[in-house]
Amino acid sequence: MGWLGGSWLDLPEGDLRRDQNWEGFVVSYGTGLRQSRTGGRGDSCYRLLSKGRFQGSNIWQPYGCMIHSYSHEDSRRCMRYAAFLKQDNHIALVGDSRIRQLYYSLVRQVCVSPVCVSTAVQLFFAQQITVSPSSEETLPTDRAAYHEDLHYQEHDLRLRIDFYWHTKIDQTVLSRVHDWKAGSPPSLLVFGSGLHYIRDYNGSSEALHDYTSNITLLVESAESLPETSHVLWMLQEPVLPERLEQQKAHITNRLIDQYNRAAMQVLSPSRVQVWSSARLIAQGSLSDFADGMHAGRTTVTSYIQILLNLYCNNYLNFDDGSCCNTREGFTTTQITSFVALCTCSAIMICLSLKQWLAASHQNGHSYIICPDTQLLGSSTYDSGGFSSNSSGEVSSSGSSCSPARSGYVIVPSDDGLPDDHNEHHGASNTQASQCYESVSKHEGSRGFDGGVESSGNLYQDMNLNSYSSTAKNESGLLCTSGHNLQQLPQQQAAPEPQKPNSSVQIQPSLQTILRALGKLGLIMGYFFLCDRTGLFMKENKYFSQLNFWFPLGYMLALGLFFTEDTSHTRILHRDMTDEWKGWMQLVILVYHMTGGSQKLPIYLHVRIFVSAYLFLTGFGHFSYAWSGRDMGVVRYCQIMFRMNFLTVLLCLVMNRPYQFYYFVPLVSFWYTVIYVTLVLPPVLLKPRANNNHITPNAPTVNYLYSIVKFVGLAGFITLLFLSEVFFEKVFVLRPWKALFVTTDDDIHEWWFRWQLDRHSVLYGAVFALLYRAALQFGMLDDTSNGNLVTGRLAGLLAVLATACVGSYGVLVHYCGNKRDCNQVHPYIVWIPILGYIILRNQLGMLRTRYSSFFAWFGRISLELFVCQYHIWLAADTHGVLVLVPSYPVANVLLTSFIFLCVAQEIFEITNVLLPFFVPNNPWRAVRNLSIFLFVLLTLAIHDGIF
């Protein structure tokens, strides 16, 4: 069967081959554009009813949209909501015994009476069923009503489900449709017929002609029904010939396909929608047809789920139900944000076009960049960019050149020019030689050992049309060729590395900022198109053990392959923590992509990863404060900007609350808590150098101060946890209420996330304190490449650490459900984390090597976590984005590639914008923060938060 491989199933009018998928690919984006303009309901309804594929063995996936699995409560909520809107829930089913199966299953889905449900399972109902909330009637199962009309009704829900027994489309059916036009038509009307024509007339051509004529008359009658009525024609399902009764053996799939084809030809231009996906579901589950003709219960349940998604999705707006659902509208905040970002994008495009035009006007002239010794001799100079004249453009008037803003002059070169042209530039070459000599003297006077190696290294040509190569001499000068001049400052090499100085911050130029904002605007546009329009399709997640473990195994192999040495030997050094964050982030991504939360062991281990991130937050920031470095307001603002820039922007563009991106609020809150804890008195004293000048010794009183701070923090956490009422009163206070509530003004999601990891940051800080104490008092030495401990103690430690890592497996066995496991998680999560740290750092050969593959993901882990919501997953993480329909593997590869590129680009943009929005000057940083808070306050007042 083709569906087992994930291909789209065959339609009745012919085989749907793989080579037709590209046509569907183009058509899908055409309908996506139309769907984006019209609100998205019509085309997704068509996708729901037309085609799809099986995920696994029995999970139906409509083509390009997400289907919600309606429970009994969801179904009744839908009917209740429609009744609240004063709308009748009238569903009519017209046809033979196959359509009657829909009736039985639909009643079973919405019925509240146990007797009603059990009777529906037996597939026998009385002629009329009325359910009253105050009483339950015993429902007869008499076969006398087997070929008659059936009815189900609930007055409080304004619900009425009717089945009309009509084996053929005849005058009786047309009269009934006419009566509906004159009275109250059904909200959903499903027709189906065909088998009795084949059975009674032995598949004659005259019967097929009558069948086509009668459907034509039905279409004419249905055209006059109101637009609020959904009219469906259910194609006939195939049969399983070997299971058919003898008197039905002449019913063949060939004849069924002829009747389906005839029906589709008549119905295709009409308002009656052809329900062809039901036939595809039946084709993939023929083994469930017990008598060879009637579908099994699982198949019919899939039919009902499609009908409920068609009828209810636009009422309830489930996040995982995009089929036949109208997209949300735009808000004023979104429009304003897009106008600002689009303006930046337009400016970026104009600047790029201006540079291209300026480069083309140079007619192939070559230039060299020579440092201006007058500016280099000064103490500081602006490194934001350079220009050759007051207008900021390169002059092409022969040998004239002017000092650049960055301490450079632009000197024409004769390399690569025709001989007759070089004659006009003799003065320029002389000036270039003089410039080279002056730079050499200047560098020599400053005591550079290397100087300028050779004129060939310095005088690299620069073709203004394209960038080809760069080279750096020992004095740190950049020699480049083939690059637009205005972009060279971003490429220039830095001088030899010096000791970091946090007080020195290079401010980006205005052009650099506009470029970054312009690229950011284009990226946000892509975010919006992916997850707030119908341009790109979406599908449901599907979990299987193969889907989850295979990509993890593949990425583990890549991570082990790309391992290299590191110069760090300390426990939890930077390369190691980046590696740790990286592989945890990859597991979380696969966990979200496959819907692994439904498996308790996987869920619990992912909970450890989130706690480990917070553990590293406590460890890193406490270690930073312990070393005596700056803990001022500028550093706090820089860290908060780095963590929240993308999230705040997405809140504005995607119209989602801050709490929607739960990890960012969580880590921001706990960073603020640990920051306040460390800066409040008593403040940790700066360490003093010891005799060997390797590890500074902290004053002993710092240990006492730290213990006092930790006890106070633990008390604060316990106070909030013991009283949920007090917790809510604290976090729903204005003005910060909007940071902790969801869209429906609920605080419980924040409460769940907060209490689950309430001790993780404290665990990390305590571990950092113990680690520093072990170093200072000689209990531990990680300054060399050797093992931390040796001998029998090393073996015992390894066994103990392995047991700690596997401890959560024991927890899964004993707690049994998420609720119980979550209750004990905060108290024992430090055990597997500590076990991993010991295993990773005990051996020197492991501590001094790391995976650069995982470390790269770790450096952009925050961007990966946030970006996945909209451009890798879809529908706010409830589904999967589809860029390549019908090819799941190719789709994952393409969306993953774009996802990673966007995350890396946002990481770089954030670093470019950081010094602009958060200057190194405390007063300027506070000024910018005040402006930002004022803007947020204005938006909050506009949105009615205050």
PDB file of C-alpha atoms in Angstrom, residues 327-342 345 517 519-533 644-658 660-661 866 870-871 876 906 936 939 943:
ATOM      1  CA  ARG A 327      -6.851  32.947  10.969  1.00  0.00           C
ATOM      2  CA  GLU A 328      -6.680  35.612  13.644  1.00  0.00           C
ATOM      3  CA  GLY A 329      -6.786  39.261  12.705  1.00  0.00           C
ATOM      4  CA  PHE A 330      -4.089  41.903  12.989  1.00  0.00           C
ATOM      5  CA  THR A 331      -3.754  44.217  15.947  1.00  0.00           C
ATOM      6  CA  THR A 332      -2.665  47.848  15.970  1.00  0.00           C
ATOM      7  CA  THR A 333       0.514  46.863  17.807  1.00  0.00           C
ATOM      8  CA  GLN A 334       1.394  44.348  15.096  1.00  0.00           C
ATOM      9  CA  ILE A 335       0.782  46.860  12.329  1.00  0.00           C
ATOM     10  CA  THR A 336       2.873  49.516  14.074  1.00  0.00           C
ATOM     11  CA  SER A 337       5.709  47.063  14.662  1.00  0.00           C
ATOM     12  CA  PHE A 338       5.685  45.974  11.053  1.00  0.00           C
ATOM     13  CA  VAL A 339       5.681  49.535   9.765  1.00  0.00           C
ATOM     14  CA  ALA A 340       8.784  50.292  11.839  1.00  0.00           C
ATOM     15  CA  LEU A 341      10.585  47.117  10.784  1.00  0.00           C
ATOM     16  CA  CYS A 342       9.614  47.494   7.137  1.00  0.00           C
ATOM     17  CA  SER A 345      14.273  47.035   5.753  1.00  0.00           C
ATOM     18  CA  LEU A 517      17.363  46.335  11.865  1.00  0.00           C
ATOM     19  CA  LYS A 519      17.623  42.236   8.234  1.00  0.00           C
ATOM     20  CA  LEU A 520      15.618  41.845  11.419  1.00  0.00           C
ATOM     21  CA  GLY A 521      12.558  43.265   9.672  1.00  0.00           C
ATOM     22  CA  LEU A 522      12.851  40.725   6.854  1.00  0.00           C
ATOM     23  CA  ILE A 523      13.258  37.908   9.369  1.00  0.00           C
ATOM     24  CA  MET A 524      10.186  39.017  11.323  1.00  0.00           C
ATOM     25  CA  GLY A 525       8.250  39.080   8.076  1.00  0.00           C
ATOM     26  CA  TYR A 526       9.203  35.460   7.503  1.00  0.00           C
ATOM     27  CA  PHE A 527       8.094  34.609  11.030  1.00  0.00           C
ATOM     28  CA  PHE A 528       4.718  36.191  10.391  1.00  0.00           C
ATOM     29  CA  LEU A 529       4.191  34.496   7.044  1.00  0.00           C
ATOM     30  CA  CYS A 530       5.010  31.096   8.509  1.00  0.00           C
ATOM     31  CA  ASP A 531       2.770  31.179  11.561  1.00  0.00           C
ATOM     32  CA  ARG A 532       0.146  33.909  11.133  1.00  0.00           C
ATOM     33  CA  THR A 533      -0.984  33.380   7.555  1.00  0.00           C
ATOM     34  CA  ASN A 644      14.721  39.179  25.989  1.00  0.00           C
ATOM     35  CA  PHE A 645      15.314  41.148  22.808  1.00  0.00           C
ATOM     36  CA  LEU A 646      13.979  38.506  20.428  1.00  0.00           C
ATOM     37  CA  THR A 647      11.166  37.474  22.753  1.00  0.00           C
ATOM     38  CA  VAL A 648       9.825  40.997  23.266  1.00  0.00           C
ATOM     39  CA  LEU A 649       9.974  41.630  19.537  1.00  0.00           C
ATOM     40  CA  LEU A 650       8.017  38.437  18.826  1.00  0.00           C
ATOM     41  CA  CYS A 651       5.428  39.394  21.427  1.00  0.00           C
ATOM     42  CA  LEU A 652       4.792  42.569  19.444  1.00  0.00           C
ATOM     43  CA  VAL A 653       4.927  41.033  15.970  1.00  0.00           C
ATOM     44  CA  MET A 654       3.174  37.721  16.632  1.00  0.00           C
ATOM     45  CA  ASN A 655       0.649  39.085  19.163  1.00  0.00           C
ATOM     46  CA  ARG A 656       1.539  36.653  21.911  1.00  0.00           C
ATOM     47  CA  PRO A 657       1.962  37.285  25.649  1.00  0.00           C
ATOM     48  CA  TYR A 658       5.394  37.292  27.206  1.00  0.00           C
ATOM     49  CA  PHE A 660       3.939  32.273  25.924  1.00  0.00           C
ATOM     50  CA  TYR A 661       7.709  31.902  25.507  1.00  0.00           C
ATOM     51  CA  VAL A 866      12.483  30.868  20.784  1.00  0.00           C
ATOM     52  CA  HIS A 870       7.110  29.910  14.618  1.00  0.00           C
ATOM     53  CA  ILE A 871       9.498  28.864  11.821  1.00  0.00           C
ATOM     54  CA  ASP A 876       2.378  28.053  18.329  1.00  0.00           C
ATOM     55  CA  ILE A 906      19.424  36.773  15.006  1.00  0.00           C
ATOM     56  CA  LEU A 936       5.874  49.176  27.013  1.00  0.00           C
ATOM     57  CA  LEU A 939       1.384  49.685  24.668  1.00  0.00           C
ATOM     58  CA  ASP A 943      -4.134  47.097  24.971  1.00  0.00           C
TER      59      ASP A 943
END
